[in-house]
Short mmCIF file of C-alpha atoms in Angstrom, two decimals:
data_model
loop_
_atom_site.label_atom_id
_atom_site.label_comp_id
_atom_site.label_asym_id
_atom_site.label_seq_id
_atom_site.Cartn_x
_atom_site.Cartn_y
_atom_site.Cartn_z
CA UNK A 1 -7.69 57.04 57.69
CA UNK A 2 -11.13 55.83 56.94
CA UNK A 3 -12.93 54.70 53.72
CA UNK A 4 -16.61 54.08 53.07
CA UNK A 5 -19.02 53.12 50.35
CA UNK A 6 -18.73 57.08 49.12
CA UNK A 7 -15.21 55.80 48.15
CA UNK A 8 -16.23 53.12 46.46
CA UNK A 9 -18.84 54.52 44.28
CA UNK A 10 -16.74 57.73 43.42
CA UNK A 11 -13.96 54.78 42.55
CA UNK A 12 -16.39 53.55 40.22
CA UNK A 13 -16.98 56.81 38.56
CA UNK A 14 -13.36 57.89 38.17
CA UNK A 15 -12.32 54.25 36.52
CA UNK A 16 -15.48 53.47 34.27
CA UNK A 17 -13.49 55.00 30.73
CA UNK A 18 -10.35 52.87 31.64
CA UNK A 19 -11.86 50.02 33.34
CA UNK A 20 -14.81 47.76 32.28
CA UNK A 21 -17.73 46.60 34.43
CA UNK A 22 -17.14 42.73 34.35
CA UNK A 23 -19.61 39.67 33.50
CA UNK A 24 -21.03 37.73 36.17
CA UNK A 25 -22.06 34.43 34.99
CA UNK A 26 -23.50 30.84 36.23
CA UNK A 27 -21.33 27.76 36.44
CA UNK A 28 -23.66 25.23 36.19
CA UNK A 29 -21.03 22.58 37.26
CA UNK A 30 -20.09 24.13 40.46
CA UNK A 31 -23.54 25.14 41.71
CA UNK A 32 -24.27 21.50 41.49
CA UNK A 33 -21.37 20.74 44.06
CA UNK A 34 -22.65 24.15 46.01
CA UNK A 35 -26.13 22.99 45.91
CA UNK A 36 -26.95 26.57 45.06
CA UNK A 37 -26.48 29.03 42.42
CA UNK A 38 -22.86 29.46 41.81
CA UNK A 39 -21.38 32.49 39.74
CA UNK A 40 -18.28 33.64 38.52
CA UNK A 41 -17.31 37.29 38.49
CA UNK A 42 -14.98 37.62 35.78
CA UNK A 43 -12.41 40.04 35.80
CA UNK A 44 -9.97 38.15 33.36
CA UNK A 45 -11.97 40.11 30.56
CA UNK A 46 -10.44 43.33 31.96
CA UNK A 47 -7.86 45.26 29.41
CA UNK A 48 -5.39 43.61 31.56
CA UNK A 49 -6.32 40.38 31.70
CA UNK A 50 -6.62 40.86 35.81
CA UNK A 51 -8.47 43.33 38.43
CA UNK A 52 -5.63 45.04 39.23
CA UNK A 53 -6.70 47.55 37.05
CA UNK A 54 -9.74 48.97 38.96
CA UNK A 55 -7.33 49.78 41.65
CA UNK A 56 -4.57 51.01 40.13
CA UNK A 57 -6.43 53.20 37.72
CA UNK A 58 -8.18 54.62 40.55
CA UNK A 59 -5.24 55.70 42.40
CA UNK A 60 -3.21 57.42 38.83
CA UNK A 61 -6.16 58.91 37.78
CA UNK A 62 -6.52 60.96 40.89
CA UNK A 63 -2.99 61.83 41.13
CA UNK A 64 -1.95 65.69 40.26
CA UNK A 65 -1.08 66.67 36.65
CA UNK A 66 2.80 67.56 37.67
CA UNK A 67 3.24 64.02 38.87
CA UNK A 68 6.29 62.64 36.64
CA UNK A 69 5.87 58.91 36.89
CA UNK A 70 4.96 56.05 38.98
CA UNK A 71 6.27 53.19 40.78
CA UNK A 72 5.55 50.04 42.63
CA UNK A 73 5.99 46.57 43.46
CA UNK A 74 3.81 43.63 42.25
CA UNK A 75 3.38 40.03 41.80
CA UNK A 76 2.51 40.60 38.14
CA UNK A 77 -0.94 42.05 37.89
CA UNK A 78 -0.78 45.28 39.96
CA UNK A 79 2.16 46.12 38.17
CA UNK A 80 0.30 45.87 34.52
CA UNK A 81 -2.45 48.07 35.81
CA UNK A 82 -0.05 50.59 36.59
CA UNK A 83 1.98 49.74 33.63
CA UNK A 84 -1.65 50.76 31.61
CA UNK A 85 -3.47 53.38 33.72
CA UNK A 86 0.32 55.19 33.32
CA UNK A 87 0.38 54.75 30.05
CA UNK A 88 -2.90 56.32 29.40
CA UNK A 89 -1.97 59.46 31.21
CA UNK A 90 1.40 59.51 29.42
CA UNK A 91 3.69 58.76 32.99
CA UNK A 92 6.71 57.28 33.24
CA UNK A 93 6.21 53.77 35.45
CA UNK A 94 8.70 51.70 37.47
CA UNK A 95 7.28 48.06 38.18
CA UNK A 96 9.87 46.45 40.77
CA UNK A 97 9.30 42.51 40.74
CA UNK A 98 10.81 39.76 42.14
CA UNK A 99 12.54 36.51 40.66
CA UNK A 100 9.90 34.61 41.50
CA UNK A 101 7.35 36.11 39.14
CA UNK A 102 6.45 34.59 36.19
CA UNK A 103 8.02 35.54 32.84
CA UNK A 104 4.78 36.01 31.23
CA UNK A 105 3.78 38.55 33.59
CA UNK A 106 6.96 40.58 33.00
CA UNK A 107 6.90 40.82 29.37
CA UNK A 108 3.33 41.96 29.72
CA UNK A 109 4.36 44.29 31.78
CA UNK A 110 7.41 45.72 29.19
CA UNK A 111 4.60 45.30 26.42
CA UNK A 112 2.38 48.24 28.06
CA UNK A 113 6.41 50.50 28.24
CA UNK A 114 6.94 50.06 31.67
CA UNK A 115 10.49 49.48 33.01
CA UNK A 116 10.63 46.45 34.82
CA UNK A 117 13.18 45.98 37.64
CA UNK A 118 13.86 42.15 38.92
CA UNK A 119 14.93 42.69 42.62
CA UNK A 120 15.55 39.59 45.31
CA UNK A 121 13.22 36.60 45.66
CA UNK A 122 10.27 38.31 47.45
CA UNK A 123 7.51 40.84 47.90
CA UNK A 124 9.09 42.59 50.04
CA UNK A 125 12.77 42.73 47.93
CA UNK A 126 10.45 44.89 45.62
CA UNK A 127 9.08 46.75 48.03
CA UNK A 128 11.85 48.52 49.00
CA UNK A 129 13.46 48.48 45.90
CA UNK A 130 9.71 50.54 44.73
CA UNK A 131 10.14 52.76 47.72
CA UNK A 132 13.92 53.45 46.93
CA UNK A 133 13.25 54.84 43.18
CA UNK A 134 9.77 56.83 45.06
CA UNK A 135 12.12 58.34 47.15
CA UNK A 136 15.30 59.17 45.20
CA UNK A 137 13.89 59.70 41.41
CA UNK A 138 10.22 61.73 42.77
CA UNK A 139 7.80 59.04 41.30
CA UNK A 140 4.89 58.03 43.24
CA UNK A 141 4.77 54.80 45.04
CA UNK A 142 1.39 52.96 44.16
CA UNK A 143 0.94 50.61 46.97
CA UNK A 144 -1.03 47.05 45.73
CA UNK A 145 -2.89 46.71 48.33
CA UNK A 146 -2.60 49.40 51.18
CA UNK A 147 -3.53 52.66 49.75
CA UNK A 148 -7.26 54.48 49.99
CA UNK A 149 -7.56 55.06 46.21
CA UNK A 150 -6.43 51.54 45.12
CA UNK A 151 -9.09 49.59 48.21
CA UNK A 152 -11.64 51.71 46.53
CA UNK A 153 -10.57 51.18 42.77
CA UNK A 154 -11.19 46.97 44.19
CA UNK A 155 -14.29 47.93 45.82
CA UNK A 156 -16.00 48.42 42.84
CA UNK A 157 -16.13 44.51 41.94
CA UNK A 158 -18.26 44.07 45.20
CA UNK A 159 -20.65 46.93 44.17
CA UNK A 160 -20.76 45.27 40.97
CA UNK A 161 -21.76 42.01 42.72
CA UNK A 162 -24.14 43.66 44.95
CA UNK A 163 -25.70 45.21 41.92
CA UNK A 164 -26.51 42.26 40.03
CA UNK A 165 -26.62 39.57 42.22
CA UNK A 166 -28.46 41.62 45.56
CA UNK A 167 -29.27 37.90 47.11
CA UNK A 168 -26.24 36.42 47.33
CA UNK A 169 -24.62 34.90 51.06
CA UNK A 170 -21.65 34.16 50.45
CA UNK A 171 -18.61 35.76 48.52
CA UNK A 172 -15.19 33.92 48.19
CA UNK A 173 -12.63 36.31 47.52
CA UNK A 174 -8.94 35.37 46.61
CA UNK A 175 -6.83 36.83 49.44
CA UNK A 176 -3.19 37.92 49.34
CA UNK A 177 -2.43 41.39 50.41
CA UNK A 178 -6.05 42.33 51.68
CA UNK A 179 -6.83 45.23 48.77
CA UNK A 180 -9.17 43.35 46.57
CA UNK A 181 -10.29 41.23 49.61
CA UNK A 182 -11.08 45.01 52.11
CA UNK A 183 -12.72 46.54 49.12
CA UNK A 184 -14.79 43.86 48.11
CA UNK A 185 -16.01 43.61 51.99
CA UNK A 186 -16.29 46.75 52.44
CA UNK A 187 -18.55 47.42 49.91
CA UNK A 188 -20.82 43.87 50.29
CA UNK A 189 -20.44 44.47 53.84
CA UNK A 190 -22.11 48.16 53.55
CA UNK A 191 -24.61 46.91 51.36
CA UNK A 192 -25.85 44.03 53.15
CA UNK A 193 -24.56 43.30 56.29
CA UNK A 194 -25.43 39.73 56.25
CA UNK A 195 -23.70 38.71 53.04
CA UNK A 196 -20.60 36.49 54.52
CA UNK A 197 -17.20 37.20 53.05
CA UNK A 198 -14.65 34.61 52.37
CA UNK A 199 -10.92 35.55 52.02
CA UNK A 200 -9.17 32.29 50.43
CA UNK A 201 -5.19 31.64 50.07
CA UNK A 202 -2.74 29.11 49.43
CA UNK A 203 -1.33 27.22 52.48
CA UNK A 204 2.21 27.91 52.16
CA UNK A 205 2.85 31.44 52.90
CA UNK A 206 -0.66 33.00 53.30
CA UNK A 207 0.72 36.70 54.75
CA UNK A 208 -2.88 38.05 55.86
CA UNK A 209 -3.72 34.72 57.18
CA UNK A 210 -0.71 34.72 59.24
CA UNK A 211 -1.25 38.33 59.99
CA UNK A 212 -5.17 38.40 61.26
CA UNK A 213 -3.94 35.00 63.25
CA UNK A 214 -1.37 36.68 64.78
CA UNK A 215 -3.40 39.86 65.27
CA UNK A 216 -0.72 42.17 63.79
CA UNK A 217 1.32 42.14 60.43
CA UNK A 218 4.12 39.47 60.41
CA UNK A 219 6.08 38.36 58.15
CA UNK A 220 5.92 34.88 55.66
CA UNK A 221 8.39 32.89 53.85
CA UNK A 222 7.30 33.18 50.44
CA UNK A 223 7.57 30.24 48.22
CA UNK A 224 6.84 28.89 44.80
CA UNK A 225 2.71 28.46 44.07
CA UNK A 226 0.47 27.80 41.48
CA UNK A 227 -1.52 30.72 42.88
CA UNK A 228 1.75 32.84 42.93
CA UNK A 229 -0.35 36.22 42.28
CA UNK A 230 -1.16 35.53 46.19
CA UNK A 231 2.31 35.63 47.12
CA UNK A 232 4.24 38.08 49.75
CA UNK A 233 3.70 40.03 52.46
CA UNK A 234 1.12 42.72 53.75
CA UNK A 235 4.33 45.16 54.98
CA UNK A 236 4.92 45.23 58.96
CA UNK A 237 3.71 48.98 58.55
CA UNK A 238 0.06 47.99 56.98
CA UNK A 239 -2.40 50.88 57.93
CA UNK A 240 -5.72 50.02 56.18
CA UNK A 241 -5.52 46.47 54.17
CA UNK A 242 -4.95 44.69 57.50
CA UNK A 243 -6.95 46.08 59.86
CA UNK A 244 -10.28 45.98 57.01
CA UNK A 245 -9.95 42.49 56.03
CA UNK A 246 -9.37 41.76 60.06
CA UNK A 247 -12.31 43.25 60.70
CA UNK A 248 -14.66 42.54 57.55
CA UNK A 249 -13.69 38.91 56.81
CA UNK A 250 -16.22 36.54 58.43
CA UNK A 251 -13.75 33.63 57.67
CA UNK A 252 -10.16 32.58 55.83
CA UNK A 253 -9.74 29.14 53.92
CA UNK A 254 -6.48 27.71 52.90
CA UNK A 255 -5.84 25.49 50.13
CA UNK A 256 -3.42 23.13 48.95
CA UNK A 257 -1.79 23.38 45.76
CA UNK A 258 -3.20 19.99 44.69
CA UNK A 259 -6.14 21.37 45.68
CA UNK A 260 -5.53 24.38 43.08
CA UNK A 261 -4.11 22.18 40.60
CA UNK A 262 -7.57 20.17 40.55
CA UNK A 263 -9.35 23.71 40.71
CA UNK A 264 -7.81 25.11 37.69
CA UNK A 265 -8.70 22.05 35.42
CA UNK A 266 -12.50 22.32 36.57
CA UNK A 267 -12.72 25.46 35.66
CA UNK A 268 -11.23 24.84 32.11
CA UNK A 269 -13.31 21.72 31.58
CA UNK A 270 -16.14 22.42 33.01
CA UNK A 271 -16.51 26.37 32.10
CA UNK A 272 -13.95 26.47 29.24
CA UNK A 273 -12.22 29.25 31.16
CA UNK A 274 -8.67 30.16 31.48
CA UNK A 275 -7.08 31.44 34.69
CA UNK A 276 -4.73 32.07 37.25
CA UNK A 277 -4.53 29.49 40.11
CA UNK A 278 -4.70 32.21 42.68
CA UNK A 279 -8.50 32.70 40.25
CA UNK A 280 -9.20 29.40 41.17
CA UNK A 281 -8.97 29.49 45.19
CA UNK A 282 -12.22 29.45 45.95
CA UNK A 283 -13.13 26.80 43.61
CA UNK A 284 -10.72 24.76 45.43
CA UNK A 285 -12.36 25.57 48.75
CA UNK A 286 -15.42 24.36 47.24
CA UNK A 287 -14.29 21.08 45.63
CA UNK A 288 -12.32 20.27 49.21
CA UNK A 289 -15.48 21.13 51.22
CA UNK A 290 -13.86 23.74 53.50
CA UNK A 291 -16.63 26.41 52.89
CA UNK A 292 -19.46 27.50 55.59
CA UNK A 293 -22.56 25.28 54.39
CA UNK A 294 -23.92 28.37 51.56
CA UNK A 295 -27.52 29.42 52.37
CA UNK A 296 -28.19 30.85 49.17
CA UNK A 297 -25.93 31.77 45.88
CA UNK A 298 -22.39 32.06 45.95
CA UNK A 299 -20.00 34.26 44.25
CA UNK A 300 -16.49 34.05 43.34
CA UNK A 301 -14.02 36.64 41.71
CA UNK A 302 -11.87 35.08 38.68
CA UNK A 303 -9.21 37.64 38.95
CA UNK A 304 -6.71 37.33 36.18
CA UNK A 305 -5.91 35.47 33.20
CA UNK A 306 -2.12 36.39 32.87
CA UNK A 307 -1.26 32.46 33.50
CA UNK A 308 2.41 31.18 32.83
CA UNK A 309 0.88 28.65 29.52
CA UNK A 310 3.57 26.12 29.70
CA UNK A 311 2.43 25.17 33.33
CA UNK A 312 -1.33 25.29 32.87
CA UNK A 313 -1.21 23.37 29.55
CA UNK A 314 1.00 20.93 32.00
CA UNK A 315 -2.28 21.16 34.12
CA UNK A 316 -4.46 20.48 31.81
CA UNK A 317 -2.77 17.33 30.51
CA UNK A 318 -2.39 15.67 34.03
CA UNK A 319 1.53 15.79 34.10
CA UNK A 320 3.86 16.50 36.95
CA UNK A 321 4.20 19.88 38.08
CA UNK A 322 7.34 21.56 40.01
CA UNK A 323 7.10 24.58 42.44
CA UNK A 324 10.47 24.78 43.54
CA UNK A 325 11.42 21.97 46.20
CA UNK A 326 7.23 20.78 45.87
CA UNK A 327 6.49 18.64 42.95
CA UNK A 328 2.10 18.25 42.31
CA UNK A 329 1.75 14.86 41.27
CA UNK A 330 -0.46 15.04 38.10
CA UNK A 331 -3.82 13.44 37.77
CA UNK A 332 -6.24 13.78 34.53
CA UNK A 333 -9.45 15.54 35.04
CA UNK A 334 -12.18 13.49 36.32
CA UNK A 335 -9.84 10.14 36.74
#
C-alpha cells in the first residue's frame, strides 16, 4: 500500500467543512534562539483543540453510508476527532483508552457522546480492547496512526506549511506513532525535497524511535510524561506509519521532561500560548540545542491544547511536578 501527494491533497478536500486550515505565526522569542525565522503552526485552534481531527475526519468521511459506528484507541486526541467527525455523520463511536490518560481528555471525549472504555495501563491495552469491539460489535477500527486515510487527513498540515511558508529547511514534528510525523514528510518531502524533517519525542518510551533504531517495530514500556499524547506503541504489525517516517525522517531528537517542562513555560510566557507538552517538543529541542544548525526558517506543529490544567498551572508557577515514580523539580521561568 502506497500513498502520495494525490492523497494528501484529496485529504484536504474531503476535510476542509469539518476541519480548519490552521494559523502559522512568528515567535519572535524563539527565532532569536534559532537565529532564523521561527513559526508555529497551530493546530490547538482546531474544533478539537488538537490535529487529530484532520486525520480522523478524513478516514469517517470516506467510510460507506451503512457503516454503524466507529472505534479506536487513543491517547486522548485521536479519540476526540473520532468522537467529532462521528458525531457529525451521526455514528455510534467507541474510544478505548488507557489509565494513563488524562481525565481531561476523557471527559472531552464523553462531551462530543462517545463511549469511553478505560482498558489496562497502555497503548496497546486499548488496542486490542478497540480491535475486540471492531471485531465482535461490526464498528470500524480507526487506526491513529497506521491507516492511508488518517496519514493523509495529517498530511494536510505539511501542505499547509509548504503553502505558506515555501522557504522553510527545517520542520520539527512531534513524533509518537508516525501518522502526523509520515504525513507531514510526505507531503514537505514531495514538495521540496530538501526541506529536512525532524521527528521529536520524549526520552522515556519513544516507540518509533525505538522502532526505526531497531529497524523493525518493537515494543516500549510506556510511562508517565508531560508529553503523554506521545505515549505507546506503533503495533508489531505497523504497515505504513513505520516504514514512512523510517524512510522520510532525516533525523529523531529526544527530550527530557525537564526539558519539556522548561518548553511549555516558554511558550506560555513568551507567546501567551497554551499547550500540550508533547506541543512543546520541538521547542525543547531548540532550547537544549539538539537541532541540526537551521539554514533558513523553521517550523514547528503545536498540536493540541487539551492539557490536564492542574499540572500546567503547576508548570507555570515553578512547583514540583510528579510523573509517576519521576518527580520534575520546579524552577520559575527565566530564574
Amino acid at each position: 500500500m502506497s500513498l502520495s501527494l494525490a492523497d494528501i491533497l484529496a485529504a484536504a478536500r474531503t476535510i476542509r467543512d469539518l476541519a480548519v486550515r490552521t494559523p502559522l505565526v512568528p515567535s519572535p522569542h524563539l527565532a532569536r534562539l534559532a537565529g532564523h525565522d521561527f513559526l508555529v503552526k497551530l493546530e490547538n485552534t482546531q474544533p478539537i483543540g488538537a490535529f487529530k481531527l484532520r486525520g480522523a475526519a478524513n478516514a469517517i468521511l470516506n467510510l460507506p453510508a451503512d457503516v454503524g459506528g466507529v472505534t479506536c484507541c487513543s491517547t486522548g486526541n485521536h479519540g476526540r476527532g473520532v468522537a467529532y467527525a462521528a458525531r457529525a455523520r451521526g455514528m455510534k463511536a467507541v474510544i478505548c483508552m488507557s489509565a494513563l490518560v488524562p481525565q481531561a481528555k476523557i471527559d472531552g471525549i464523553r462531551a462530543l457522546g462517545a463511549e469511553v472504555r478505560i482498558v489496562g495501563r497502555s497503548q496497546d491495552d486499548a488496542l486490542a480492547e478497540s480491535r475486540r469491539i471492531a471485531e465482535e460489535d461490526g464498528l470500524v477500527e480507526i487506526s491513529p496512526f497506521d491507516d492511508p486515510l488518517v496519514i493523509a487527513g495529517q498530511g494536510t498540515i505539511g501542505l499547509e506549511l509548504m503553502q505558506d511558508r515555501p522557504d522553510l529547511d527545517m520542520v520539527l514534528v512531534p513524533l509518537s506513532g508516525g501518522g502526523l510525523a509520515a504525513g507531514v514528510a510526505l507531503a514537505v518531502k514531495t514538495i521540496q525535497p530538501s526541506v529536512r524533517v525532524i521527528g521529536v519525542s520524549m526520552d522515556r518510551g519513544a516507540a518509533m524511535d525505538a522502532s526505526i533504531r531497531a529497524g523493525r517495530p518493537v515494543e516500549v514500556e510506556e510511562v508517565a510524561s508531560l508529553a503523554d499524547s506521545l505515549g505507546g506503541g506503533i503495533g508489531l504489525d505497523n504497515r505504513l506509519s513505520f516504514p514512512l517516517c523510517r524512510d522520510l525522517l532525516d533525523d529523531v531528537v529526544l527530550v527530557t521532561e525537564d526539558e519539556i517542562y522548561r518548553a511549555l513555560q516558554t511558550l506560555f510566557y513568551e507567546d501567551r500560548m497554551v499547550a500540550e507538552g508533547a506541543c512543546v517538543v520541538g521547542i525543547a529541542a531548540l532550547q537544549a540545542g539538539k537541532l541540526p544548525v537551521p539554514k533558513g526558517p523553521i517550523a514547528t506543529i503545536i498540536t493540541g491544547r487539551n492539557v490536564d490544567m492542574t499540572v500546567f498551572h503547576r508548570i507555570m508557577a515553578g512547583q514540583d511536578v510528579s510523573l509517576g515514580d519521576l518527580t520534575l523539580k520546579g524552577q520559575a521561568y527565566g530564574a
